[in-house]
Coordinates of C-alpha atoms in Angstrom, one line a residue:
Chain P
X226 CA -10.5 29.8 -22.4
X227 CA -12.9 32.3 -23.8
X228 CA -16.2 30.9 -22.2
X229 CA -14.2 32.3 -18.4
X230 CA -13.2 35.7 -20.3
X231 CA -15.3 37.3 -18.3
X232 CA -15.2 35.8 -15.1
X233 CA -11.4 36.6 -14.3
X234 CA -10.3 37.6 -10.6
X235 CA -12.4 40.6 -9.7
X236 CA -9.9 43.3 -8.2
X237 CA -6.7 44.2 -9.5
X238 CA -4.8 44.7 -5.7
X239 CA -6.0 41.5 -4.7
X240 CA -4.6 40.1 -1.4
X241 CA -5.1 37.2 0.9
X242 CA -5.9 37.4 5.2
X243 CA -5.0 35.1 7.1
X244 CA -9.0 34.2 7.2
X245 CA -8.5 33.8 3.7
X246 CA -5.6 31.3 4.5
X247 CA -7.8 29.7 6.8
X248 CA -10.4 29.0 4.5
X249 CA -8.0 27.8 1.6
X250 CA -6.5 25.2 4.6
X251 CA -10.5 24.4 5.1
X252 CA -11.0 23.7 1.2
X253 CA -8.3 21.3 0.8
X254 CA -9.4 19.4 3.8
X255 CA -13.1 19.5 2.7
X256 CA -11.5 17.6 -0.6
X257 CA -9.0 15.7 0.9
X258 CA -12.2 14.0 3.1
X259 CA -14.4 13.9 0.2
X260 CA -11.8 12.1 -2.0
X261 CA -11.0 9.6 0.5
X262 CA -14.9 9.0 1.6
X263 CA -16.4 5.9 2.0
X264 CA -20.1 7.0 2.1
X265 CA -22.2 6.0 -1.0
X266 CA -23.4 8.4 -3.8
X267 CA -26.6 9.9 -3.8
X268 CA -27.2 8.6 -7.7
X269 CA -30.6 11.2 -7.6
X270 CA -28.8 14.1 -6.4
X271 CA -25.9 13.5 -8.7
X272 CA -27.8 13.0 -11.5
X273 CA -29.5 16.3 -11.1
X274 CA -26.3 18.0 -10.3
X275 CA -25.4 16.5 -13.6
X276 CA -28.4 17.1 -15.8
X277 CA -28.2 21.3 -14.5
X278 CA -24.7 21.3 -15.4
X279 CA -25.1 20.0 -19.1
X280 CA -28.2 22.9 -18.7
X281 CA -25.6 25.6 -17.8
X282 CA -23.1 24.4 -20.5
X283 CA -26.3 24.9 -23.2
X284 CA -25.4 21.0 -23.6
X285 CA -28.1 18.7 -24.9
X286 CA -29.0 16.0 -22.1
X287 CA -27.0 13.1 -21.3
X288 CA -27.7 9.4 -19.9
X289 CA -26.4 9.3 -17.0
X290 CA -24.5 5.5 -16.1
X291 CA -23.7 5.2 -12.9
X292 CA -20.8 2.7 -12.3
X293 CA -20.1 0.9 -8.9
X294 CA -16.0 1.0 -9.3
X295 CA -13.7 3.2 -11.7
X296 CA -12.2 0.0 -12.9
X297 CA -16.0 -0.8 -13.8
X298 CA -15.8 2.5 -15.3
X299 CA -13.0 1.7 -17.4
X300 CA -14.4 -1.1 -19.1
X301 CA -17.6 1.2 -20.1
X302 CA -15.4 3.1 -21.7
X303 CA -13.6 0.5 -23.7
X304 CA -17.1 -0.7 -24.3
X305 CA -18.1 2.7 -25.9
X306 CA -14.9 3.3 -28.0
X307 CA -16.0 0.0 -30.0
X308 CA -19.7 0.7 -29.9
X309 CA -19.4 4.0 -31.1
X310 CA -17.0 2.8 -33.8
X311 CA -18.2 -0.3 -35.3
X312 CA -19.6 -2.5 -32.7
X313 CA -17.3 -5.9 -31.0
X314 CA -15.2 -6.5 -33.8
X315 CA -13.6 -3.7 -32.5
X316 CA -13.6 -4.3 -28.7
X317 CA -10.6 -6.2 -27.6
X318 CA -11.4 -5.9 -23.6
X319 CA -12.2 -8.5 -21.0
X320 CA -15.7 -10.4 -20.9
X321 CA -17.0 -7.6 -18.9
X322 CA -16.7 -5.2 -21.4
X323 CA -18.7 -7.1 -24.2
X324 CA -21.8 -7.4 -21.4
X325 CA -21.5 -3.7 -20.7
X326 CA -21.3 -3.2 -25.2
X327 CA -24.9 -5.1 -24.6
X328 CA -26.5 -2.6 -22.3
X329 CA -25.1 0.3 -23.9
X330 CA -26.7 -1.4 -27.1
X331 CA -30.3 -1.0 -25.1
X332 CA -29.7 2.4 -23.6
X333 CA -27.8 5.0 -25.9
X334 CA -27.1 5.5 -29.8
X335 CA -23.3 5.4 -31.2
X336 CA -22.1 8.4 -31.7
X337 CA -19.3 7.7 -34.3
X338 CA -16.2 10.2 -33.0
X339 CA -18.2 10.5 -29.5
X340 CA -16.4 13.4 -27.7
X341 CA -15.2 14.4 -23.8
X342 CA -17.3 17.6 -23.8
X343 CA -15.1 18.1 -20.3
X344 CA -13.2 20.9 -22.5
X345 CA -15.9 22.7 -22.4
X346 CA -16.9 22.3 -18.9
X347 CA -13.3 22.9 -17.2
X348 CA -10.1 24.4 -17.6
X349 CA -6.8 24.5 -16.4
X350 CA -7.4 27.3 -13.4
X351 CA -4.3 29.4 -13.4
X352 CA -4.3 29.7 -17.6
X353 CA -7.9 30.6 -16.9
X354 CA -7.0 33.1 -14.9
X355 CA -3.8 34.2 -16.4
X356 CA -4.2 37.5 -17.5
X357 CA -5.8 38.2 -14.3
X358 CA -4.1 40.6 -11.8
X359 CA -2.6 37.4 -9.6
X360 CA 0.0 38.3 -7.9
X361 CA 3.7 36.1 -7.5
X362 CA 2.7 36.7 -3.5
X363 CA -0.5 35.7 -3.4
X364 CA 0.1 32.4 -5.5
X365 CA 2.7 31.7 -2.7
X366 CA -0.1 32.1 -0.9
X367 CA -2.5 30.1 -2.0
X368 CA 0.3 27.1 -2.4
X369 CA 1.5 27.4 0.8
X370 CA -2.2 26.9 2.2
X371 CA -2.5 23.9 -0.2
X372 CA 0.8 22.2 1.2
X373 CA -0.9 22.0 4.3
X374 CA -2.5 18.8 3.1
X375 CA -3.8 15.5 4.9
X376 CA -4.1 13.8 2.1
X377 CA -2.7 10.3 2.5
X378 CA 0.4 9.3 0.8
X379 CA 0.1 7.7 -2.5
X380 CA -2.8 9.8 -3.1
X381 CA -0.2 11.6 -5.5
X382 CA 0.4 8.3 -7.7
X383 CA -3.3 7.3 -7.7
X384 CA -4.3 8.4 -11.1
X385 CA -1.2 6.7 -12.4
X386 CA -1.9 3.6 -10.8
X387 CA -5.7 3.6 -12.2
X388 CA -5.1 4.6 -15.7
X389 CA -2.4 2.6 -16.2
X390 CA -4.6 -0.6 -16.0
X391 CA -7.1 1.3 -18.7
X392 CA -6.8 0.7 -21.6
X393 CA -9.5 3.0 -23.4
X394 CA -7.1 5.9 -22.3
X395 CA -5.7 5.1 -25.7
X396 CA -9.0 6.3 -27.6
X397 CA -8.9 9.1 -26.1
X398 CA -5.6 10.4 -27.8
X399 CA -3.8 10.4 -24.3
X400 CA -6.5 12.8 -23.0
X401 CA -8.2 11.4 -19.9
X402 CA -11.5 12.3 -19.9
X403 CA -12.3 11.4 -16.6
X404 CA -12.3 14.1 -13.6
X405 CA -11.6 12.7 -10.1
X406 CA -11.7 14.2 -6.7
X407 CA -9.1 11.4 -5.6
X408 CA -6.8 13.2 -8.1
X409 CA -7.8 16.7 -6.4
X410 CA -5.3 19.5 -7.3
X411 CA -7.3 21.2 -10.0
X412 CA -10.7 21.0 -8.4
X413 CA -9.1 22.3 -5.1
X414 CA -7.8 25.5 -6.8
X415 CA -11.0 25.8 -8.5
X416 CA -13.2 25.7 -5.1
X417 CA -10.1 28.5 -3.6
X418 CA -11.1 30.7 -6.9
X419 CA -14.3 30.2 -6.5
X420 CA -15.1 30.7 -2.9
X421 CA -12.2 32.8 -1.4
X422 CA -11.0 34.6 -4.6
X423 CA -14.1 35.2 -5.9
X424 CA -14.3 34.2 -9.4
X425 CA -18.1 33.8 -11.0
X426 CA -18.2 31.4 -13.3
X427 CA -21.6 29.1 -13.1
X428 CA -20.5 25.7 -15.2
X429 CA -17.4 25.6 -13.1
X430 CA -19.3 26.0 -9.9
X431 CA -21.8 23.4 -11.3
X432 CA -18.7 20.8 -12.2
X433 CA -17.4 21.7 -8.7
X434 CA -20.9 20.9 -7.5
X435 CA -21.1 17.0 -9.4
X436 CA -17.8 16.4 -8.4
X437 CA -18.5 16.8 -4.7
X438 CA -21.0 13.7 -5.3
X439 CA -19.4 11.2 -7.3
X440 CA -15.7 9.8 -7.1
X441 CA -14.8 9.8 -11.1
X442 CA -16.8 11.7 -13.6
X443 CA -16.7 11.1 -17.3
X444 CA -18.6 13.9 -19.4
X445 CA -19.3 13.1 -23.2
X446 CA -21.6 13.9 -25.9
X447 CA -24.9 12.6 -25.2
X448 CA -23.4 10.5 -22.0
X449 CA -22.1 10.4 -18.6
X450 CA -20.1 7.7 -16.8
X451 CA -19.9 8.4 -13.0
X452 CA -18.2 6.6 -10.3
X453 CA -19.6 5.6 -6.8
X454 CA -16.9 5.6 -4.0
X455 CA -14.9 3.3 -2.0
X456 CA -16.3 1.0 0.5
X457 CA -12.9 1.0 2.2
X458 CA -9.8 3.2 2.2
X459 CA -7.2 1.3 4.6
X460 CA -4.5 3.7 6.1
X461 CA -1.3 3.3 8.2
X462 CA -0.4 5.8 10.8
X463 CA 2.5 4.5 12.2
X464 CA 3.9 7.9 12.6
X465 CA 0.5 9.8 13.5
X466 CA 1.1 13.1 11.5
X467 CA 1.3 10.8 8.3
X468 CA -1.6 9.1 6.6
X469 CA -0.5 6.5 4.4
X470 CA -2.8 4.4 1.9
X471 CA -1.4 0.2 3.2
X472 CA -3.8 -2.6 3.0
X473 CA -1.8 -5.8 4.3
X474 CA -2.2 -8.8 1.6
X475 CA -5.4 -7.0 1.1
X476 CA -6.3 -3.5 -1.5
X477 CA -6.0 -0.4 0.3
X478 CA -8.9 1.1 -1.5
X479 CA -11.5 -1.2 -2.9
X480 CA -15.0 -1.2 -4.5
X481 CA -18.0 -2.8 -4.0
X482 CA -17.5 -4.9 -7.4
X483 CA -14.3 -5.9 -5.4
X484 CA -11.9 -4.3 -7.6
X485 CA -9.6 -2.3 -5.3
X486 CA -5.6 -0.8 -5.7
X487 CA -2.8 -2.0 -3.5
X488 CA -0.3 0.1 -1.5
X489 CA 1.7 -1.0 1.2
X490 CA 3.1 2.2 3.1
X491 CA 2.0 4.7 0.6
X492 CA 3.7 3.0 -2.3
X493 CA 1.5 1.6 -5.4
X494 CA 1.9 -2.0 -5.7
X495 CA 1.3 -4.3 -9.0
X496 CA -2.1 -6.2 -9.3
X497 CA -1.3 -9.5 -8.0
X498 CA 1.7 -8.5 -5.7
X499 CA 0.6 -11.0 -3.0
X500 CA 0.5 -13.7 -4.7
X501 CA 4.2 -13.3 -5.7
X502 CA 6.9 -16.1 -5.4
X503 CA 10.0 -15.4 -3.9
X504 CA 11.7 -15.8 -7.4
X505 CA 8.9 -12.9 -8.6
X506 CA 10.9 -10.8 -5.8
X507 CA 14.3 -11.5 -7.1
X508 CA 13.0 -10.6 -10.9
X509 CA 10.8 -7.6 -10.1
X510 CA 13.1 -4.7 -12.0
X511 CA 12.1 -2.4 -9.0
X512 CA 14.1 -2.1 -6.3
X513 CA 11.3 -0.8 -3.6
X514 CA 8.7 -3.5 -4.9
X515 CA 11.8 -5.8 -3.9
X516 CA 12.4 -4.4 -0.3
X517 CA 8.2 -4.0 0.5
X518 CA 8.5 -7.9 -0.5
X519 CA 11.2 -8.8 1.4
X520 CA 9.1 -7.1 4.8
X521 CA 5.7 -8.3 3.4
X522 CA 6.8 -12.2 3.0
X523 CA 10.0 -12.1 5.5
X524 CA 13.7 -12.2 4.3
X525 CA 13.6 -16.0 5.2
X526 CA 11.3 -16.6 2.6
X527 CA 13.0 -14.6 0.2
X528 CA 16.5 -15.9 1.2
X529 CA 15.6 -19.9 0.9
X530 CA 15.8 -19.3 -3.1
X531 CA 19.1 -17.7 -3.0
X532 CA 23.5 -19.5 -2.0
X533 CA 25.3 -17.3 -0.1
X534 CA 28.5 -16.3 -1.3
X535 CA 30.2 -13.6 0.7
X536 CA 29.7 -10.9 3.4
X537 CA 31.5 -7.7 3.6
X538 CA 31.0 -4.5 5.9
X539 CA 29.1 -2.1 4.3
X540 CA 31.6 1.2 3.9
X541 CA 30.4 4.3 5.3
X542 CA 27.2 2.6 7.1
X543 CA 29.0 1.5 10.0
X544 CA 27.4 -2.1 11.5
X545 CA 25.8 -3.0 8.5
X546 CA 26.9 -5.8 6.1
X547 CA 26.6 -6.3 1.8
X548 CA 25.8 -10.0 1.5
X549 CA 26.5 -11.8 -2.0
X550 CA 24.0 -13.9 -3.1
X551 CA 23.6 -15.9 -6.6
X552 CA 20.0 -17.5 -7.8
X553 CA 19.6 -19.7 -10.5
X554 CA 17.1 -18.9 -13.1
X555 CA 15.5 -21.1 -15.0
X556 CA 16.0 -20.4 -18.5
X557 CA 13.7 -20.1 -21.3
X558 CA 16.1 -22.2 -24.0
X559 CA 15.9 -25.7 -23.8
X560 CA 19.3 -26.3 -24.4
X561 CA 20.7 -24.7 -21.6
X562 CA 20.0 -26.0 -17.6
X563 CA 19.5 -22.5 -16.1
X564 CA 21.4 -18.6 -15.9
X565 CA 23.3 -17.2 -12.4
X566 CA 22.1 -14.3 -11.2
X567 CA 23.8 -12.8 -8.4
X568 CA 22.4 -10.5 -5.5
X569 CA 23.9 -8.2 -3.0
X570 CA 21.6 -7.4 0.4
X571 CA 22.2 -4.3 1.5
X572 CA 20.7 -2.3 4.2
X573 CA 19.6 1.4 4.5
X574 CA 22.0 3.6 7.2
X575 CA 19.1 5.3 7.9
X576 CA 16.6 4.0 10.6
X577 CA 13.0 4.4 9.7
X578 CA 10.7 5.7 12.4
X579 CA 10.2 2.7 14.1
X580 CA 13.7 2.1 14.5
X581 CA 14.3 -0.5 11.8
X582 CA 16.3 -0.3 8.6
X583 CA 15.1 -1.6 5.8
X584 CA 17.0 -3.7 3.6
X585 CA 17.2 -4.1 -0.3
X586 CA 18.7 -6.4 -3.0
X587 CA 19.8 -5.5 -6.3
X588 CA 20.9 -7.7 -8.9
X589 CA 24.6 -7.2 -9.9
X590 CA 27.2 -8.6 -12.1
X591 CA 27.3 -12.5 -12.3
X592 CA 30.2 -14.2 -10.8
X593 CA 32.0 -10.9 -9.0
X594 CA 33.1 -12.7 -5.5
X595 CA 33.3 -9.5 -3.6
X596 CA 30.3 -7.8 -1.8
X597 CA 31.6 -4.4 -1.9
X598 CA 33.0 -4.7 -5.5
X599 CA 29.4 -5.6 -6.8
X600 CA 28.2 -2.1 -5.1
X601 CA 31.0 -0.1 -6.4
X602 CA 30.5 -1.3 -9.5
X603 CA 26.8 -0.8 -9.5
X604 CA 27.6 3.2 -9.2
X605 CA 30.7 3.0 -11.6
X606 CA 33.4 3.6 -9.4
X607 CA 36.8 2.1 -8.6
X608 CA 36.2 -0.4 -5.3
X609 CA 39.1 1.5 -3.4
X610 CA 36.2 4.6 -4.0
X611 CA 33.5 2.9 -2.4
X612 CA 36.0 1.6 0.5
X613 CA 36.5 5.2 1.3
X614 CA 32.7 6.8 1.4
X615 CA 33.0 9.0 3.6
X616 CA 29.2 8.6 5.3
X617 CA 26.1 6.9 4.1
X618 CA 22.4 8.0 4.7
Chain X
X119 CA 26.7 22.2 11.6
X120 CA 22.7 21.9 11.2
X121 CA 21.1 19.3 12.4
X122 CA 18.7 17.1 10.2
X123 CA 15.3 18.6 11.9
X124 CA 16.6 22.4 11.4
X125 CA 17.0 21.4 7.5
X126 CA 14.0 19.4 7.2
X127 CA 12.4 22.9 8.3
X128 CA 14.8 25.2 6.3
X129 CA 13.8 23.1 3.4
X130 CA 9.9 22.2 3.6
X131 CA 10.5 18.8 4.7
X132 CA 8.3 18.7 7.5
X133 CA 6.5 15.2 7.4
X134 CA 10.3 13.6 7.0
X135 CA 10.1 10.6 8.2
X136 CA 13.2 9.8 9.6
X137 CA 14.6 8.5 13.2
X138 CA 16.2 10.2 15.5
X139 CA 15.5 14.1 14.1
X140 CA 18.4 15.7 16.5
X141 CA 21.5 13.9 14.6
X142 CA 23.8 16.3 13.4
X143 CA 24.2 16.3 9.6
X144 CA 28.0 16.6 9.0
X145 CA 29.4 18.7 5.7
X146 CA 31.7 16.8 3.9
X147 CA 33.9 17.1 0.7
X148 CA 33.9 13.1 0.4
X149 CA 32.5 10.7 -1.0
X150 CA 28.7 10.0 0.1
X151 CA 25.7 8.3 -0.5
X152 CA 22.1 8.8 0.3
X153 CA 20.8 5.4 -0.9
X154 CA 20.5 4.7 -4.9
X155 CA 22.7 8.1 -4.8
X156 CA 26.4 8.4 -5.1
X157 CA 27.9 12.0 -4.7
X158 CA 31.6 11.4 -5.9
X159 CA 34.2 14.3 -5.7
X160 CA 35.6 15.0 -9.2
X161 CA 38.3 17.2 -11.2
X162 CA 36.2 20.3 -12.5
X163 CA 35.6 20.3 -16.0
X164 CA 37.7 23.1 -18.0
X165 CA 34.1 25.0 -18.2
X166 CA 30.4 24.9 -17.3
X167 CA 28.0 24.8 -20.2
X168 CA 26.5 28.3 -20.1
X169 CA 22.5 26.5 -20.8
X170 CA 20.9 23.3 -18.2
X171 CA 23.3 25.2 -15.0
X172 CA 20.4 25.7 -12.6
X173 CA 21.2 27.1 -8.6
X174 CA 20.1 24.6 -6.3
X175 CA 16.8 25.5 -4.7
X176 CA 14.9 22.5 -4.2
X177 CA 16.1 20.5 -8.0
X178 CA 15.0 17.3 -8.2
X179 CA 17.8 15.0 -9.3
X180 CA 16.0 11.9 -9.4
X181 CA 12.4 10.4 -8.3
X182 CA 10.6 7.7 -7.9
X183 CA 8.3 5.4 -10.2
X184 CA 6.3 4.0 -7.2
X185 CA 5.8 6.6 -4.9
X186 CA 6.0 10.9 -5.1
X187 CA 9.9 10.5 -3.1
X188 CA 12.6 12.5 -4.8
X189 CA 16.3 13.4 -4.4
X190 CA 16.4 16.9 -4.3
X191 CA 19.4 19.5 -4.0
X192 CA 19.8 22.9 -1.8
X193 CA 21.9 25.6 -0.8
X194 CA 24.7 27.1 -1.9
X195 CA 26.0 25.8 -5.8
X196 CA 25.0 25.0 -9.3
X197 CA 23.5 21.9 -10.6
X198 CA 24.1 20.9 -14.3
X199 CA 21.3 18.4 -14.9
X200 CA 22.1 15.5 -17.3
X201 CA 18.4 14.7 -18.6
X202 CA 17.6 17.5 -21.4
X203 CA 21.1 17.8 -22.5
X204 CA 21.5 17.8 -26.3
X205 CA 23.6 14.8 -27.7
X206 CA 27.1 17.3 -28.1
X207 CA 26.7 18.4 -24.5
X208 CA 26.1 14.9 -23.3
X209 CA 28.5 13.1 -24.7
X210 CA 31.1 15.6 -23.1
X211 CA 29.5 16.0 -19.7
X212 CA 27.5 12.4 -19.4
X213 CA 31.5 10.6 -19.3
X214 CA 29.7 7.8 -17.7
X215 CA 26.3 6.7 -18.8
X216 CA 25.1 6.5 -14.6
X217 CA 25.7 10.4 -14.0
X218 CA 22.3 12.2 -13.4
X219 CA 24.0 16.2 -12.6
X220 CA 27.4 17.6 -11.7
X221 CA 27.5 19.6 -8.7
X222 CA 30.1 22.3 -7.7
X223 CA 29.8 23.7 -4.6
X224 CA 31.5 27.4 -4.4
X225 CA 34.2 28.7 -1.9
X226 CA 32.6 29.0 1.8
X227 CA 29.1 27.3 0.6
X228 CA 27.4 24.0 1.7
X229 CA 24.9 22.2 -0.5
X230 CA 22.4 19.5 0.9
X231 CA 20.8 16.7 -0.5
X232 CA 17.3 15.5 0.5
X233 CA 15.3 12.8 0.4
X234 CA 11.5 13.2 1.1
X235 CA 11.0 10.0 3.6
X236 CA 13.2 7.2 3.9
X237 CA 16.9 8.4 4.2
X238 CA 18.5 11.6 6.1
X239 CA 20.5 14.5 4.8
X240 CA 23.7 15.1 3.0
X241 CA 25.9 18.1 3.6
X242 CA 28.1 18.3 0.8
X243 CA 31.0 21.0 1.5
X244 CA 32.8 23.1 -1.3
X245 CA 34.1 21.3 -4.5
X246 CA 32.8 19.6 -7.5
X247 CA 31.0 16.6 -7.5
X248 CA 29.4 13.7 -10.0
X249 CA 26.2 12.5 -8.7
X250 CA 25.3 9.3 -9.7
X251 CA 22.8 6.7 -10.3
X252 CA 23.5 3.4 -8.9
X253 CA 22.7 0.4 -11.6
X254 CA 21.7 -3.4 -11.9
X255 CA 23.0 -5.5 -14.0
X256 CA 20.9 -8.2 -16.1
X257 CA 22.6 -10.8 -18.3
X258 CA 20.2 -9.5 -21.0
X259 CA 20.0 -5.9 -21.2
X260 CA 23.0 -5.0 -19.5
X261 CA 23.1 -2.3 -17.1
X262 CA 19.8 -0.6 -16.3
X263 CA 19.1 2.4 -13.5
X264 CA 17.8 1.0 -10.3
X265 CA 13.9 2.4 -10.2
X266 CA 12.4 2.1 -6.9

């Protein structure tokens, strides 16, 4: 990006010491804790952090709306798509939304076509910087230092999770213009350009700077939506060099509006998970959803909805079984009682740390009578094949 | 034969999460799965495509829609990855609609396939192999890859 022409790496023999390595380690943690924080924003001190940034980009002013929750974010901008295009004919969120169109009504004026000035403000770092002398070594480097990460698992698929349940991404012509330090990897390598590498560049120090206040920051023309923080992260360690986002029948990161995300183990979970019925379970198309169910609720309270059929030895995953189940589902035309479904159980040959296995159903052909023939089939081999695995893991 | 903590190392696997570390992690020129994931021994093909053949080195053959695991392939071999093929390609190589890569493991080589937390390693010994999804079947789309 032009506006960083002339902040590029400042040597040409640039190398890393192992202080340097150190400090990049430091960074990430410094991020990792910041992202995962449950202390509250400092609205004044972000505000100003905000107001000298939109100085530094020669931006004109923005209001400043400080949101308790992302997902409160979220409907804000939903709210502003329609009130900057037309008003609430054109809103088609929740009830929510059309209270937040209100106060935007009293606070700001439409900006027909409003714009994420963040393009302006930030930049993919490594394009940024890539006519600069970086070497192949010192990028392994810098990524090996980043590896070393604390960050708790399903921070990767965090993002994801969030956006998927907005639906002004839309309006912004799949851009998101939302930065986050819970999705941390550009803002990381920025600080490591910044403070180890060197690199001068005052608006990116100054977004660096905001983004070390607030949780989600959404910079537009003539507005900014920022996000406080959780009030709780809930985190497994059963194996202690792990962290793992896992709220039991409960979010594992929630707000103070009380909007939160699930994860059981690490793993992102559907809004509503825990209110699933057993014949939810059976229907969900994903297999892991399936098995976190099954440990959540307890196979018996999975297994009550579902006739046994048959039990067979599991080939290669020696004293383990495939059980055959079938379920009857409902069905939507009245003119017919209900569809078979059938089920196999299987179990992984693998023993997680804690010594168990967990255990999975998938739905296979109706009306095959033999356990090991549904699996074979399932990968598209012969059953003789799948008699003869020669080891499973 | 390696045992499943020295490749968990070898391979940058460290927070694997896995019992009993020590096992010894056989190579094989079988049949074998590592969960979803069939690796089936198979007749070469006449030739290799000359574009998609990748070396090994840490390719991700499949992940997942819930959570940043993966299946991923390394060590000695080429991996020709179904997903980017064009439609003459796959309709040669893709014979059936579950295969996600064919693997061929040279002369004297051993190839491993990893998973990043739940399951343990497979050593998969010289040959050429179809690695392959497993499916669900649903009386109203048909056959459909297993997410998880």
């Amino acid at each position: 990006m032009n506006m960083l022409a002339g902040s590029l790496l400042p040597t040409d023999d640039l190398t890393l010491t192992r202080q340097d390595c150190r400090r990049i380690r430091d960074i990430r943690q410094h991020w990792v804790d910041i992202a995962w924080s449950t202390e509250r924003c400092e609205w004044d001190s972000a505000v100003a952090a905000i107001e000298k940034l939109y100085r530094l980009a020669r931006l004109p002013q923005p209001v400043v709306i400080p949101c308790p929750s992302p997902q409160h974010m979220a409907t804000v901008l939903d709210a502003l798509a329609a009130f900057d295009d037309g008003g609430e004919d054109h809103l088609l969120g929740s009830l929510e939304a059309v209270e937040q169109l209100r106060v935007l009504r009293g606070s700001i004026e439409p900006i027909p076509g409003r714009k994420s000035v963040l393009p302006q403000l930030w930049s993919d770092p490594w394009s940024t910087v890539g006519g600069a002398p970086v070497s192949s070594e010192v990028r392994w480097q810098i990524f090996d230092a980043l590896v070393a990460s604390q960050a708790p698992r399903g921070a990767a698929t965090f993002g994801e999770q969030f956006w998927r349940r907005c639906s002004s991404v839309a309006h912004w012509s799949g851009e998101t213009p939302v930065l986050s330090a819970m999705e941390s990897e550009q803002i990381i390598l920025w600080d490591v350009f910044l403070e180890v590498l060197g690199v001068d560049d005052p608006v990116i120090r100054a977004t660096v700077d905001v983004l070390q206040q607030v949780s989600f920051f959404a910079p537009m023309e003539g507005l900014v939506l920022v996000a406080d923080r959780p009030i709780v992260v809930r985190e497994t360690r059963a194996d202690p060099s792990t962290r793992r986002l896992h709220g039991d029948k409960k979010p594992a990161v929630g707000w103070d509006d009380g909007t939160g995300l699930n994860y059981w183990n690490g793993y992102a979970l559907p809004e509503g998970f825990w209110q699933w019925t057993p014949e939810q379970v059976v229907s969900c198309h994903n297999l892991e959803l399936r098995s976190i169910a099954i440990r959540s609720m307890g196979w018996e309270a999975i297994v009550g909805a579902l006739s046994p059929i048959a039990v067979a030895e599991d080939p290669g995953n020696p004293g383990h079984v495939i059980e055959l189940f079938s379920f009857a589902v409902a069905s939507a035309n009245p003119l017919t009682e209900s569809v078979r479904q059938q089920f196999v159980r299987v179990t992984n040959a693998s023993p997680d740390m804690d010594g168990t296995h967990r255990t999975y159903i998938l739905q296979v052909r109706p009306y095959v009578t033999d356990p090991v023939a549904a699996v074979a089939e399932s990968f598209g081999v012969s059953t003789e094949a799948y008699r003869n695995l020669a080891r499973a893991c | 034969m390696a045992t499943l903590e020295v490749l968990a190392e070898r391979f940058g696997y460290e927070d694997l999460e896995v019992a009993f570390p020590e096992i010894d992690i056989p190579v094989l020129t079988g049949a074998q799965r590592q969960g979803d994931i069939l690796v089936v021994p198979r007749r070469p093909p006449a030739q290799w495509p000359k574009t998609h053949v990748q070396s090994l080195n840490g390719v991700v053959v499949t992940d997942s829609e819930i959570s940043d695991n993966t299946h991923a392939l390394y060590g000695d071999g080429l991996v020709l990855l179904a997903e980017g093929m064009s439609r003459q390609q796959a309709v040669w190589w893709r014979q059936v609609d579950n295969i996600l890569a064919w693997l061929n493991v040279p002369e004297g080589g051993e190839a491993y396939l990893m998973h990043s937390e739940e399951h343990g390693a497979l050593g998969i010994g010289p040959g050429t192999y179809q690695i392959l999804q497993q499916q669900e079947f649903d009386e109203h789309v048909g056959w459909f890859p297993v997410a998880d």
